[in-house]
mmCIF file of C-alpha atoms in Angstrom:
data_model
loop_
_atom_site.group_PDB
_atom_site.id
_atom_site.type_symbol
_atom_site.label_atom_id
_atom_site.label_comp_id
_atom_site.label_asym_id
_atom_site.label_seq_id
_atom_site.Cartn_x
_atom_site.Cartn_y
_atom_site.Cartn_z
ATOM 1 C CA UNK A 597 -26.563 10.753 -3.687
ATOM 2 C CA UNK A 598 -23.187 9.108 -4.282
ATOM 3 C CA UNK A 599 -21.379 8.763 -7.581
ATOM 4 C CA UNK A 600 -18.707 6.096 -7.919
ATOM 5 C CA UNK A 601 -15.985 5.858 -10.537
ATOM 6 C CA UNK A 602 -13.725 2.821 -10.777
ATOM 7 C CA UNK A 603 -10.253 2.732 -12.295
ATOM 8 C CA UNK A 604 -7.208 0.500 -12.385
ATOM 9 C CA UNK A 605 -8.468 -2.403 -14.429
ATOM 10 C CA UNK A 606 -6.444 -3.968 -17.180
ATOM 11 C CA UNK A 607 -4.854 -7.132 -18.505
ATOM 12 C CA UNK A 608 -2.389 -9.178 -16.506
ATOM 13 C CA UNK A 609 -0.914 -12.651 -16.588
ATOM 14 C CA UNK A 610 -1.845 -15.252 -14.036
ATOM 15 C CA UNK A 611 0.025 -14.706 -10.805
ATOM 16 C CA UNK A 612 0.162 -10.959 -11.325
ATOM 17 C CA UNK A 613 -1.383 -8.121 -9.360
ATOM 18 C CA UNK A 614 -3.665 -5.164 -9.942
ATOM 19 C CA UNK A 615 -5.040 -2.473 -7.683
ATOM 20 C CA UNK A 616 -8.485 -1.127 -8.378
ATOM 21 C CA UNK A 617 -9.598 2.249 -7.100
ATOM 22 C CA UNK A 618 -13.073 3.658 -6.696
ATOM 23 C CA UNK A 619 -13.455 7.378 -6.161
ATOM 24 C CA UNK A 620 -16.696 8.620 -4.652
ATOM 25 C CA UNK A 621 -18.379 11.965 -4.694
ATOM 26 C CA UNK A 622 -20.204 13.411 -1.735
ATOM 27 C CA UNK A 623 -19.337 14.577 1.748
ATOM 28 C CA UNK A 624 -20.690 11.564 3.599
ATOM 29 C CA UNK A 625 -18.339 8.958 2.184
ATOM 30 C CA UNK A 626 -17.361 7.698 5.638
ATOM 31 C CA UNK A 627 -20.981 6.898 6.458
ATOM 32 C CA UNK A 628 -21.258 4.275 3.720
ATOM 33 C CA UNK A 629 -20.339 0.647 3.640
ATOM 34 C CA UNK A 630 -18.306 0.015 0.492
ATOM 35 C CA UNK A 631 -18.166 -3.170 -1.464
ATOM 36 C CA UNK A 632 -16.658 -4.707 -4.553
ATOM 37 C CA UNK A 633 -18.522 -7.064 -6.851
ATOM 38 C CA UNK A 634 -17.623 -8.696 -10.150
ATOM 39 C CA UNK A 635 -19.426 -10.102 -13.140
ATOM 40 C CA UNK A 636 -17.865 -12.566 -15.534
ATOM 41 C CA UNK A 637 -19.284 -13.121 -19.035
ATOM 42 C CA UNK A 638 -22.446 -15.187 -18.867
ATOM 43 C CA UNK A 639 -22.515 -15.184 -15.079
ATOM 44 C CA UNK A 640 -24.367 -13.281 -12.408
ATOM 45 C CA UNK A 641 -22.763 -10.434 -10.533
ATOM 46 C CA UNK A 642 -21.155 -11.764 -7.363
ATOM 47 C CA UNK A 643 -19.870 -10.364 -4.097
ATOM 48 C CA UNK A 644 -16.103 -9.995 -3.727
ATOM 49 C CA UNK A 645 -15.324 -7.905 -0.633
ATOM 50 C CA UNK A 646 -16.810 -5.351 1.749
ATOM 51 C CA UNK A 647 -15.449 -2.683 4.080
ATOM 52 C CA UNK A 648 -18.138 -1.747 6.533
ATOM 53 C CA UNK A 649 -18.866 1.766 7.716
ATOM 54 C CA UNK A 650 -19.182 0.462 11.242
ATOM 55 C CA UNK A 651 -15.574 -0.467 11.862
ATOM 56 C CA UNK A 652 -16.137 -4.172 11.334
ATOM 57 C CA UNK A 653 -13.341 -6.211 9.880
ATOM 58 C CA UNK A 654 -13.341 -6.458 6.084
ATOM 59 C CA UNK A 655 -15.073 -9.526 4.732
ATOM 60 C CA UNK A 656 -14.265 -11.486 1.593
ATOM 61 C CA UNK A 657 -15.766 -14.085 -0.666
ATOM 62 C CA UNK A 658 -14.101 -17.421 -0.182
ATOM 63 C CA UNK A 659 -12.758 -17.429 -3.733
ATOM 64 C CA UNK A 660 -10.606 -14.330 -3.107
ATOM 65 C CA UNK A 661 -9.828 -14.554 0.598
ATOM 66 C CA UNK A 662 -6.095 -14.420 1.191
ATOM 67 C CA UNK A 663 -5.420 -12.940 -2.263
ATOM 68 C CA UNK A 664 -7.484 -9.732 -2.330
ATOM 69 C CA UNK A 665 -7.440 -6.863 0.158
ATOM 70 C CA UNK A 666 -10.050 -4.143 0.428
ATOM 71 C CA UNK A 667 -9.167 -0.833 2.030
ATOM 72 C CA UNK A 668 -10.598 2.649 2.204
ATOM 73 C CA UNK A 669 -9.241 6.134 2.639
ATOM 74 C CA UNK A 670 -12.010 8.366 3.907
ATOM 75 C CA UNK A 671 -9.847 11.460 3.503
ATOM 76 C CA UNK A 672 -9.648 10.736 -0.229
ATOM 77 C CA UNK A 673 -13.192 9.376 -0.603
ATOM 78 C CA UNK A 674 -11.669 6.285 -2.173
ATOM 79 C CA UNK A 675 -11.950 2.553 -1.722
ATOM 80 C CA UNK A 676 -9.327 0.171 -3.080
ATOM 81 C CA UNK A 677 -9.122 -3.469 -4.019
ATOM 82 C CA UNK A 678 -5.616 -4.903 -4.081
ATOM 83 C CA UNK A 679 -5.657 -8.121 -6.085
ATOM 84 C CA UNK A 680 -2.682 -10.465 -5.867
ATOM 85 C CA UNK A 681 -2.016 -13.939 -7.244
ATOM 86 C CA UNK A 682 -4.587 -13.354 -9.936
ATOM 87 C CA UNK A 683 -6.121 -16.318 -11.728
ATOM 88 C CA UNK A 684 -7.922 -16.576 -15.076
ATOM 89 C CA UNK A 685 -11.134 -17.186 -13.097
ATOM 90 C CA UNK A 686 -10.800 -13.653 -11.719
ATOM 91 C CA UNK A 687 -11.502 -12.258 -15.187
ATOM 92 C CA UNK A 688 -14.592 -10.070 -14.920
ATOM 93 C CA UNK A 689 -15.923 -6.545 -14.839
ATOM 94 C CA UNK A 690 -15.381 -5.255 -11.309
ATOM 95 C CA UNK A 691 -17.849 -2.859 -9.717
ATOM 96 C CA UNK A 692 -17.675 -0.858 -6.546
ATOM 97 C CA UNK A 693 -20.846 -0.071 -4.658
ATOM 98 C CA UNK A 694 -22.013 1.930 -1.663
ATOM 99 C CA UNK A 695 -24.568 0.908 0.929
ATOM 100 C CA UNK A 696 -26.215 2.629 3.834
ATOM 101 C CA UNK A 697 -26.308 -0.647 5.725
ATOM 102 C CA UNK A 698 -23.599 -1.790 8.095
ATOM 103 C CA UNK A 699 -23.712 -5.371 6.910
ATOM 104 C CA UNK A 700 -23.898 -5.621 3.142
ATOM 105 C CA UNK A 701 -22.861 -8.645 1.106
ATOM 106 C CA UNK A 702 -25.662 -8.981 -1.445
ATOM 107 C CA UNK A 703 -26.547 -6.896 -4.478
ATOM 108 C CA UNK A 704 -29.809 -5.756 -2.946
ATOM 109 C CA UNK A 705 -27.962 -4.251 0.030
ATOM 110 C CA UNK A 706 -26.357 -1.604 -2.181
ATOM 111 C CA UNK A 707 -27.848 1.666 -3.310
ATOM 112 C CA UNK A 708 -25.159 3.105 -5.569
ATOM 113 C CA UNK A 709 -22.970 1.493 -8.230
ATOM 114 C CA UNK A 710 -20.039 2.475 -10.376
ATOM 115 C CA UNK A 711 -19.832 1.777 -14.084
ATOM 116 C CA UNK A 712 -17.300 -1.030 -13.720
ATOM 117 C CA UNK A 713 -13.738 -1.682 -14.803
ATOM 118 C CA UNK A 714 -12.545 -4.682 -16.800
ATOM 119 C CA UNK A 715 -9.978 -7.088 -15.375
ATOM 120 C CA UNK A 716 -8.595 -9.752 -17.687
ATOM 121 C CA UNK A 717 -6.226 -12.449 -16.442
ATOM 122 C CA UNK A 718 -4.517 -14.624 -19.009
ATOM 123 C CA UNK A 719 -2.988 -18.015 -18.367
#
């Protein structure tokens, strides 16, 4: 069982930056693939970024590639999402998730979810 708690959301103007954190419980944090998803009002939850447990390179959705960076600190049981050059279209509730799979880019790949943190980008 893994419990995930996101933090770091907030309101920012377009072009600004935020760093989201997701703290996980449990001793086997390093054995999980960790991902970030987001859900905008009226839209489906969508994949943002993933940091695999297997040492693969991080992978990003095309809409955030080059602006967002996912990282993890296994010693702190924490995964981060650094978001730069934010746009109004990035406004959403952001969720972190944990998967036992090595490759995980869809909602169904993930077993555990955080409660989400709101990110609002104004123009």
